[in-house]
CSV table of C-alpha atoms in Angstrom, one decimal:
chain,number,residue,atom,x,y,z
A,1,UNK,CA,0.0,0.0,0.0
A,2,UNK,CA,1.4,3.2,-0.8
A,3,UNK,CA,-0.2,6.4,1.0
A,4,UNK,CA,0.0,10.2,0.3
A,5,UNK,CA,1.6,10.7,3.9
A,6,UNK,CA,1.6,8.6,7.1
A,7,UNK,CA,-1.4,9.5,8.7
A,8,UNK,CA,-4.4,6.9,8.7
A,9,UNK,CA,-8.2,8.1,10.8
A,10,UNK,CA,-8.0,4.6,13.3
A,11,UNK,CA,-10.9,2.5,13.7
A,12,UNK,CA,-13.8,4.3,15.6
A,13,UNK,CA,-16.6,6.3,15.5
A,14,UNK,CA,-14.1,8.9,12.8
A,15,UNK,CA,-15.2,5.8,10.5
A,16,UNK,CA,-17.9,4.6,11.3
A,17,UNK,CA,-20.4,5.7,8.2
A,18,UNK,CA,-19.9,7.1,4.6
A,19,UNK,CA,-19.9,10.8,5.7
A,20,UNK,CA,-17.4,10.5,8.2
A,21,UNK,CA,-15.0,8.7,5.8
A,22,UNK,CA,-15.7,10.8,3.1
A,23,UNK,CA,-14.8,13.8,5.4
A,24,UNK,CA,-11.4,12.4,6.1
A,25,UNK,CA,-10.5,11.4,2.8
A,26,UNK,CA,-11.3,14.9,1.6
A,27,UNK,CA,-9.8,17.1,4.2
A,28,UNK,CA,-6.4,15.0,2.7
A,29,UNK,CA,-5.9,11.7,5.6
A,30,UNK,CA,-3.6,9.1,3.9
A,31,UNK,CA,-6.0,6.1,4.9
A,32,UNK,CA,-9.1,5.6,6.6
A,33,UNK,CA,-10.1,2.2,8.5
A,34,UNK,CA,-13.7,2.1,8.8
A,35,UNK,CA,-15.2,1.1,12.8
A,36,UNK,CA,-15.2,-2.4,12.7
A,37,UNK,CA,-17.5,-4.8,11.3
A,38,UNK,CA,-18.9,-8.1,12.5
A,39,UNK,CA,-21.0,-10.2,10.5
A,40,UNK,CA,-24.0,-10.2,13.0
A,41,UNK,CA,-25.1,-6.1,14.4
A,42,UNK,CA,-27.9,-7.4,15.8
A,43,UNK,CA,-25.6,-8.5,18.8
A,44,UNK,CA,-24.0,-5.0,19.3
A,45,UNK,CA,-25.6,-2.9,21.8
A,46,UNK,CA,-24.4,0.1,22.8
A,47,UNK,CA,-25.3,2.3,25.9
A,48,UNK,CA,-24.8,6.0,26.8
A,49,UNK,CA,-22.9,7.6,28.1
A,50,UNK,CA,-20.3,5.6,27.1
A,51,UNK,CA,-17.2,8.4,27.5
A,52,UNK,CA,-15.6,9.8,30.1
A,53,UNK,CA,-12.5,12.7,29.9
A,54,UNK,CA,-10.2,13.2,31.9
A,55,UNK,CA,-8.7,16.7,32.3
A,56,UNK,CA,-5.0,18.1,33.3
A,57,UNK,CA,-4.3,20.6,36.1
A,58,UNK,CA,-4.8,22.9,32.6
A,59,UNK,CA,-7.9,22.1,32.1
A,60,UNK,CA,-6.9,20.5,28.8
A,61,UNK,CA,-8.2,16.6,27.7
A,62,UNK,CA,-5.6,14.7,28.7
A,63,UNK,CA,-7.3,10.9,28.7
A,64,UNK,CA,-10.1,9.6,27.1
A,65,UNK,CA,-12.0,6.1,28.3
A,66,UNK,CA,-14.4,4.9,26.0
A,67,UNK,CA,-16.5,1.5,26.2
A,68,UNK,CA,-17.9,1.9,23.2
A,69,UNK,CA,-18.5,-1.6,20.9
A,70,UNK,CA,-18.0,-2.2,17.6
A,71,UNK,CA,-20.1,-0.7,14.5
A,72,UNK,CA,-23.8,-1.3,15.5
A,73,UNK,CA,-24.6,-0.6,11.4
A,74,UNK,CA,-25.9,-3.6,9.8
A,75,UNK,CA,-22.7,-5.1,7.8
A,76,UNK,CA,-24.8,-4.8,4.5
A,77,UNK,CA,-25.5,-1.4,5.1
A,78,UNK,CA,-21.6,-0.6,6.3
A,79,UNK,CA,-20.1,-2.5,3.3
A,80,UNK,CA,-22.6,-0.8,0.3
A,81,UNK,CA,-21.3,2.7,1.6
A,82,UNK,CA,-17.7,1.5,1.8
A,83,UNK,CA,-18.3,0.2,-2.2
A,84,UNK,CA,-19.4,3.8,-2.7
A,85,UNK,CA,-16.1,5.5,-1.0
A,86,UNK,CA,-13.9,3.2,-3.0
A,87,UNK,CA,-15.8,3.8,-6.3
A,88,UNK,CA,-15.5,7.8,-5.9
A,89,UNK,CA,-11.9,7.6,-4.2
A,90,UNK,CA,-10.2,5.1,-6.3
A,91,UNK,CA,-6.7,6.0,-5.4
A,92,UNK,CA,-6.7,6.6,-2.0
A,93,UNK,CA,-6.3,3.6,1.1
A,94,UNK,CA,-9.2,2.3,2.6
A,95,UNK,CA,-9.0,-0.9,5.2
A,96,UNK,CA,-11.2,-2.4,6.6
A,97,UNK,CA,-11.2,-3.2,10.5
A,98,UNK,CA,-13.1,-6.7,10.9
A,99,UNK,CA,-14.2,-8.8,14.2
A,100,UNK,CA,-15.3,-12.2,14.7
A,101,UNK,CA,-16.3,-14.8,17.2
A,102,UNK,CA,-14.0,-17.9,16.9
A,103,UNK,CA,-15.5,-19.5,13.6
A,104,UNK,CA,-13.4,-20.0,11.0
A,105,UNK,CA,-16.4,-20.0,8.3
A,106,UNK,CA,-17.5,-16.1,9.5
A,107,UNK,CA,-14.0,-14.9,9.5
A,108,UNK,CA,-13.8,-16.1,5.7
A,109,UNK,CA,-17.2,-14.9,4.8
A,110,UNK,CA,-16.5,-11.8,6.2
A,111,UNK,CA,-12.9,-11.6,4.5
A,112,UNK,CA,-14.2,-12.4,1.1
A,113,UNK,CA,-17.3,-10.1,0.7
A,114,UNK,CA,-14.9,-7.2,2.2
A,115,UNK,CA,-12.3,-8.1,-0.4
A,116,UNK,CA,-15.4,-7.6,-3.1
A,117,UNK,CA,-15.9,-4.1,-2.7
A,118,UNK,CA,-11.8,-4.1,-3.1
A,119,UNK,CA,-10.6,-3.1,0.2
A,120,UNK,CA,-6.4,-2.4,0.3
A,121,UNK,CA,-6.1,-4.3,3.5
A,122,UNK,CA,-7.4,-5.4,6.9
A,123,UNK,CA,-6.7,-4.8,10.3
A,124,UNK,CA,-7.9,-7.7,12.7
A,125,UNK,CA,-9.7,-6.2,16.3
A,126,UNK,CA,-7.8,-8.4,18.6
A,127,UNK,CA,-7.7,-5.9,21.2
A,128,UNK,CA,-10.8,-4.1,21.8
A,129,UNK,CA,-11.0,-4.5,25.9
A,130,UNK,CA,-14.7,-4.2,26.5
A,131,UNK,CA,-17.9,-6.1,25.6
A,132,UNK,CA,-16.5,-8.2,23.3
A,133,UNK,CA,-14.4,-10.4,25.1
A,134,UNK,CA,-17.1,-11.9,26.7
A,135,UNK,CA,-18.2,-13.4,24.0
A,136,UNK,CA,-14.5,-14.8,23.1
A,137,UNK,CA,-14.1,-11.7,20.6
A,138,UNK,CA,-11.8,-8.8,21.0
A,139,UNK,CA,-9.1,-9.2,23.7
A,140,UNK,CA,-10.1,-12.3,24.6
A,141,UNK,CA,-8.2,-13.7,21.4
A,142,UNK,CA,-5.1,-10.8,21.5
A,143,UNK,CA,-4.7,-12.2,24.9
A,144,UNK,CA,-4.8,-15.9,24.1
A,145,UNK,CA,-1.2,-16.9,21.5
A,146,UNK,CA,-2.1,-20.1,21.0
A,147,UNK,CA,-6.1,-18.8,19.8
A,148,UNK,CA,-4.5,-16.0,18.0
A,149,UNK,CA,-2.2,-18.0,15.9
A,150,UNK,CA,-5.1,-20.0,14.8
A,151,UNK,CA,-7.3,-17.5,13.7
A,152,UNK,CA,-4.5,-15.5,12.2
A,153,UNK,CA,-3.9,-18.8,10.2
A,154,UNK,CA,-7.4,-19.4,8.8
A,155,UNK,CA,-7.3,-15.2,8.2
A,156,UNK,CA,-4.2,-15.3,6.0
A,157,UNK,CA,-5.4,-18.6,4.5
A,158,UNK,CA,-8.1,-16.6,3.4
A,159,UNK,CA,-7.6,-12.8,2.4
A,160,UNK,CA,-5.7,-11.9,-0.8
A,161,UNK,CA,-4.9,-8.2,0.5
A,162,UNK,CA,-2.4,-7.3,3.1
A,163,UNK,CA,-3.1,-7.9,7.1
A,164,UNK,CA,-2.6,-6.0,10.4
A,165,UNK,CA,-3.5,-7.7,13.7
A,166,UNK,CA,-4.4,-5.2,16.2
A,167,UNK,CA,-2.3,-5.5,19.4
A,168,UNK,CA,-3.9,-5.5,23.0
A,169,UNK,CA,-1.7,-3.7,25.4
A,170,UNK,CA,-3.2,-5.1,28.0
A,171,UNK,CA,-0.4,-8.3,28.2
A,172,UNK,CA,2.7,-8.7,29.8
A,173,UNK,CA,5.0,-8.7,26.9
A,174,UNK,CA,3.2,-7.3,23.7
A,175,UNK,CA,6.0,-8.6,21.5
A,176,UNK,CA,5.1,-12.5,21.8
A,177,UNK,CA,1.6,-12.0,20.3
A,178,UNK,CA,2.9,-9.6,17.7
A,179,UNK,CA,5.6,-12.4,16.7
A,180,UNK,CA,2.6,-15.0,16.4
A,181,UNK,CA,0.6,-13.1,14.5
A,182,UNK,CA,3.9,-12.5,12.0
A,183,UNK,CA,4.4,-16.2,11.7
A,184,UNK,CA,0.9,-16.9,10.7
A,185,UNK,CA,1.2,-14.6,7.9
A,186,UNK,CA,0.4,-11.2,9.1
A,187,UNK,CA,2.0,-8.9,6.8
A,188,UNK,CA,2.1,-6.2,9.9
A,189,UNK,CA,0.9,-5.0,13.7
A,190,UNK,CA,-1.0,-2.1,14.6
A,191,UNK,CA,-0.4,-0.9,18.0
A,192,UNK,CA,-1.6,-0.1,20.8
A,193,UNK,CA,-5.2,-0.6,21.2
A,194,UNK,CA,-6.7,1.0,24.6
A,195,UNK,CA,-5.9,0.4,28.4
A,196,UNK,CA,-8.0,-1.3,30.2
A,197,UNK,CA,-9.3,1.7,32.7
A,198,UNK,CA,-11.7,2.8,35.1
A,199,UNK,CA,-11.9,6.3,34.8
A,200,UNK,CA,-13.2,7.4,38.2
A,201,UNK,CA,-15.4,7.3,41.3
A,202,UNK,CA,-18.0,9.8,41.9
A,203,UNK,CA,-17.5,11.2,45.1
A,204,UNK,CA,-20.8,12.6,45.6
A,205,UNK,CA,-22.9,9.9,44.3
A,206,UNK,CA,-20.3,6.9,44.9
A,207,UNK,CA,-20.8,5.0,41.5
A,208,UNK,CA,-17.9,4.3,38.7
A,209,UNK,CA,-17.8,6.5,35.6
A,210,UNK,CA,-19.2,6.8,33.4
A,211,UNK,CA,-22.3,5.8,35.0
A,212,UNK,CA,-25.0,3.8,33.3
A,213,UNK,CA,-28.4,3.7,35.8
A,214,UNK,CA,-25.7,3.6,38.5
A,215,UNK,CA,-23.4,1.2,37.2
A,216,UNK,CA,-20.2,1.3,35.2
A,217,UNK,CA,-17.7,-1.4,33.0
A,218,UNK,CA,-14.0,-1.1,32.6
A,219,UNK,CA,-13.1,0.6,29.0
A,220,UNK,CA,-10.3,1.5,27.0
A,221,UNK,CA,-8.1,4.3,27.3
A,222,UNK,CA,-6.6,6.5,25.1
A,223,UNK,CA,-5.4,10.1,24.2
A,224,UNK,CA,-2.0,11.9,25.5
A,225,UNK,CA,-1.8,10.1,29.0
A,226,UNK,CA,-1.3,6.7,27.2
A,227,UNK,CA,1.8,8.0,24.6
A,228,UNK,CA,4.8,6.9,26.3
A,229,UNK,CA,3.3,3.4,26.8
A,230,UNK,CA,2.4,3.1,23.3
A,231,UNK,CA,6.1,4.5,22.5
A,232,UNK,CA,7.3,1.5,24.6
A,233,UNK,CA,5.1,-0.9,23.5
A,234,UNK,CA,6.0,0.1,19.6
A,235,UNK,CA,8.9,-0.4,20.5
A,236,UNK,CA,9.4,-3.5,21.5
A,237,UNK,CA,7.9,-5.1,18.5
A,238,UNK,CA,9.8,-2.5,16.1
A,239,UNK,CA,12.7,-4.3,17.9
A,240,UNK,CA,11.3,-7.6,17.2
A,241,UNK,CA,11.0,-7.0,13.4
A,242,UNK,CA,14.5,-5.6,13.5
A,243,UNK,CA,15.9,-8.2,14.6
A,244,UNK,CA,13.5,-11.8,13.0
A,245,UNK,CA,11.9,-10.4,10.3
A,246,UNK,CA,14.5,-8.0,8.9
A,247,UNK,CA,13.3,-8.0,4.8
A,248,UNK,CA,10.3,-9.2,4.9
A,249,UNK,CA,8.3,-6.2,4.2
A,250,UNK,CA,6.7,-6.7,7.7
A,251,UNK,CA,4.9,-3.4,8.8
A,252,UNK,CA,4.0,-1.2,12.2
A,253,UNK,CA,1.3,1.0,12.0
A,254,UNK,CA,1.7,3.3,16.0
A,255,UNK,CA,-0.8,4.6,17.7
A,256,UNK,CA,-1.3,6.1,21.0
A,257,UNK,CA,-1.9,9.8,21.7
A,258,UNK,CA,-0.6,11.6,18.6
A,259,UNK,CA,-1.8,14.9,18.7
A,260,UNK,CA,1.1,16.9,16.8
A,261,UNK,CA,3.6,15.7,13.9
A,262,UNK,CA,6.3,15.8,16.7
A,263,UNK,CA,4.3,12.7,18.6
A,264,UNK,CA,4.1,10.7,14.9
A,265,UNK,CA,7.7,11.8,14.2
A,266,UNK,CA,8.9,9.8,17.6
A,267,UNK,CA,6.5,7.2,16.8
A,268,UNK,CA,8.4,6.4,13.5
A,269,UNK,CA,11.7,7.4,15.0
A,270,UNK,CA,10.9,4.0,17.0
A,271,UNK,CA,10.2,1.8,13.9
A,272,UNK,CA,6.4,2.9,12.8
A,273,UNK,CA,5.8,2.8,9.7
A,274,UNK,CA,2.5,4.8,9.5
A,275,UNK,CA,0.4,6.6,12.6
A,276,UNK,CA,-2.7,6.3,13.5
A,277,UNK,CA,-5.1,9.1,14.9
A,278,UNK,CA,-8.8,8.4,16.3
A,279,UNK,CA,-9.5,10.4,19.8
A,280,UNK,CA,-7.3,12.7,18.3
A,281,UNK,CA,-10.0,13.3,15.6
A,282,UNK,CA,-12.9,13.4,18.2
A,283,UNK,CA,-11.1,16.3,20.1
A,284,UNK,CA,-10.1,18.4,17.0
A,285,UNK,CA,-11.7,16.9,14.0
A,286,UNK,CA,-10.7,15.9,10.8
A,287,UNK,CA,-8.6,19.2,9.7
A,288,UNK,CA,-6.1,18.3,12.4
A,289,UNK,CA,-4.5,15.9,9.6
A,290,UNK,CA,-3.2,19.2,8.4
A,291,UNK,CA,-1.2,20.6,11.5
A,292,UNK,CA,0.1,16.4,11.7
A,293,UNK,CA,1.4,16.8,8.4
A,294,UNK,CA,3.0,20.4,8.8
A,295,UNK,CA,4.3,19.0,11.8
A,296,UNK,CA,5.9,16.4,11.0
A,297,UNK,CA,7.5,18.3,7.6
A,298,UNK,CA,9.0,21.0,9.8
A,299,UNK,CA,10.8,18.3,11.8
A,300,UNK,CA,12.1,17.0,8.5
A,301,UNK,CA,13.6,20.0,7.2
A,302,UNK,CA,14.9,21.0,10.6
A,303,UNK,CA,17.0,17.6,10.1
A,304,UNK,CA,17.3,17.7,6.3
A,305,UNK,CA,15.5,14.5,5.8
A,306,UNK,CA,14.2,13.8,2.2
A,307,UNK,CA,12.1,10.8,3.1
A,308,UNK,CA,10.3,8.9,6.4
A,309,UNK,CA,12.5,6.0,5.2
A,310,UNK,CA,15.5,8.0,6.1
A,311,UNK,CA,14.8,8.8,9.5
A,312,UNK,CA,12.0,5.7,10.3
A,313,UNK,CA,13.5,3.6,13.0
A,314,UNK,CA,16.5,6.0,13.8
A,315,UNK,CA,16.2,6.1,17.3
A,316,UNK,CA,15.4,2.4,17.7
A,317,UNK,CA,19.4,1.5,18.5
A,318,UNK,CA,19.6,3.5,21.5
A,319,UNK,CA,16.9,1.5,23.4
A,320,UNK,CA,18.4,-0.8,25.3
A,321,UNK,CA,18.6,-2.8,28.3
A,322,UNK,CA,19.8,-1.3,31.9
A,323,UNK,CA,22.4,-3.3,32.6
A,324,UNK,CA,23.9,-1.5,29.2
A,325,UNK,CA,23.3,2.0,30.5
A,326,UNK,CA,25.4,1.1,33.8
A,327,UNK,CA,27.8,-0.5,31.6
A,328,UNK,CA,27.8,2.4,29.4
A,329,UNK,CA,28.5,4.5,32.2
A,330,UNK,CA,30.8,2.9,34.1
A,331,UNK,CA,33.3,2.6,30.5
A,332,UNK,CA,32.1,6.6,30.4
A,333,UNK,CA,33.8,7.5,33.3
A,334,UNK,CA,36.4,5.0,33.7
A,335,UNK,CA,37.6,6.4,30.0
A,336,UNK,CA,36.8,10.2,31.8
A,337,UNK,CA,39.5,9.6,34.7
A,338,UNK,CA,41.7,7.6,32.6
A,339,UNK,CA,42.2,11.0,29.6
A,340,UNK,CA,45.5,12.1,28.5
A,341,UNK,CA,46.1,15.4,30.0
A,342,UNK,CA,45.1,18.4,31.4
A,343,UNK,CA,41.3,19.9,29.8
A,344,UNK,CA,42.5,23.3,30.6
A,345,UNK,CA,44.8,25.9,32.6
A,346,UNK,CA,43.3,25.5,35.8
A,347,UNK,CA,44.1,21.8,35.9
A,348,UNK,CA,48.1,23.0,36.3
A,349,UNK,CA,49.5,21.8,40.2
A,350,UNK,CA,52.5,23.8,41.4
A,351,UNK,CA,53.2,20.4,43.5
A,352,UNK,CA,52.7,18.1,40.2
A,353,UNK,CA,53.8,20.4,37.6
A,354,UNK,CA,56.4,18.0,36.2
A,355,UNK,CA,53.9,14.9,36.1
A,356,UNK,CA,51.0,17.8,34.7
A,357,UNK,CA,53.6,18.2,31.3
A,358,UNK,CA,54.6,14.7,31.0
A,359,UNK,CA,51.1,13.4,30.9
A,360,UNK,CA,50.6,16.1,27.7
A,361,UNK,CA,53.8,14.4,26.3
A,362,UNK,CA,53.4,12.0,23.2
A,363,UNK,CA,56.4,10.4,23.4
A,364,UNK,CA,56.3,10.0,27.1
């Protein structure tokens, strides 16, 4: 897939009908993934209020929890107005985000009437952390290796376009289910979906928020406060592409809290390949594509790069391990006391003159 610029509207309610996508497409995103699809709408039932934000010491949105489901539209209905955006833009990148229960015969029914209306890709939702994963969908398979490698398998067996699986953060290490869903044939990750949150108590009322006739369900969270642990989470399977799957044309698509080109700029500094933007859109709308890309060109040109592929994954050596920063130190300082000469003229002893010109000597 080859996109005007890096910047792809994530699945969400920013694609969740024809207006929406045809909104981002023309105020000039590189891709749009539509909200994703199930085979069966009937089962998806959403409630309200079903956000909650939550605000800095300025004032400003600084995390979003959502427990919103997948796209309640009936999948006829969702697919004949993605057939209409892919008839009027022809050229541009549009993927479709798909969810299923653990049948193989829905997953290929599903992949094979997408792949009709000519879709560029999918991403797989193994990661969404509410709702869904009590009926086996969602997390409950991003969480499970052994069940996602299965259904990554009968996926890839199927679909003739590229495939993303959608990480879960919400795991230990996120690299070992990005590695399975690589050796069942993904042709990339996209990562991170949400956090598993609860956004608050209400100290007046004592219930969880948000608050549904008094009650309340764990969601996902998003926005700025969860950036650095998409960065390190993005990070870790950049790293693991780096080093097993080093050309193989295997992709990362970051997301997590990119609000300016300077957030997608570190995101591909860490290995992304593209960035993905969806509460980012719900908080400024779908011209904020515009500041991303002048952004992200004004940190090019303040380092002279020519291409994302010069600078994509630049900054990926100099994560390590800590037992190499103390290493790294320690040789630092070692090589600090150990320095030929004096740095300047107050380094001059009257008591160790003679050893103070010797050890500036190079024939000493």
């Amino acid at each position: 897939m080859k996109l005007p610029n890096p910047f792809i509207i994530g699945s969400g309610p920013p694609g969740t009908n024809y207006q929406v996508m045809k909104k981002a497409f023309d105020e000039g995103w590189g891709g749009v993934i539509c909200k994703t699809l199930s085979l069966d709408s009937s089962k998806v039932v959403n409630v309200t209020p079903r956000y909650a934000k939550i605000r800095d010491y300025s004032n400003r949105v600084f995390g979003w929890q959502n427990f919103e489901l997948i796209s309640d539209r009936p999948f006829d209905v969702m697919l004949a107005e993605m057939k209409r955006l892919r008839e009027e833009y022809p050229n541009r990148i549009l993927i479709a985000s798909i969810m299923e229960e653990y049948n193989k015969n829905a997953w290929e029914e599903i992949i094979g009437r997408c792949e009709e209306i000519k879709v560029d890709a999918f991403e797989i939702n193994f990661s969404c952390p509410h709702g869904l994963p009590e009926r086996r969908m969602g997390m409950a398979m991003g969480q499970d290796p052994e069940l996602l490698g299965e259904v990554c398998g009968w996926i890839n067996g199927a679909a003739k376009v590229p495939v993303w699986a959608k990480m879960t953060p919400n795991v230990t290490d996120i690299s070992h289910p990005a590695d399975v869903a690589l050796k069942a044939g993904c042709e990339g990750v996209a990562a991170i979906n949400t956090i598993q949150c609860i956004s608050g108590v209400n100290l007046d009322t004592l219930r969880p928020e948000p608050s549904v006739e008094g009650y309340s369900t764990p969601g996902g969270y998003s926005w700025k406060a969860v950036k650095p642990i998409a960065l390190a989470k993005c990070t870790a399977i950049a790293k693991l592409i780096a080093r097993d799957y080093a050309g193989q044309g295997k992709s990362l698509s970051g997301i997590g809290g990119v609000e300016t080109g300077g957030d997608a700029a570190e995101f591909i500094l860490l290995g992304s390949d593209t960035v993905q933007v969806c509460t980012g859109v719900m908080i400024h709308g779908y011209p904020v594509v515009k500041n991303l890309c002048g952004g992200l060109q004004k940190f090019m040109q303040k380092h002279d790069f020519k291409s994302i592929a010069e600078f994509k994954g630049k900054s990926l050596p100099y994560v390590t391990v800590h037992s190499e920063l103390v290493k790294r130190q320690r040789d630092a300082l070692a090589a600090k006391k150990a320095r030929q000469g004096l740095a300047n003229d107050a380094e001059w002893s009257g008591e160790d003159f003679v050893k103070n010109a010797d050890s500036m000597a190079v024939n000493r």
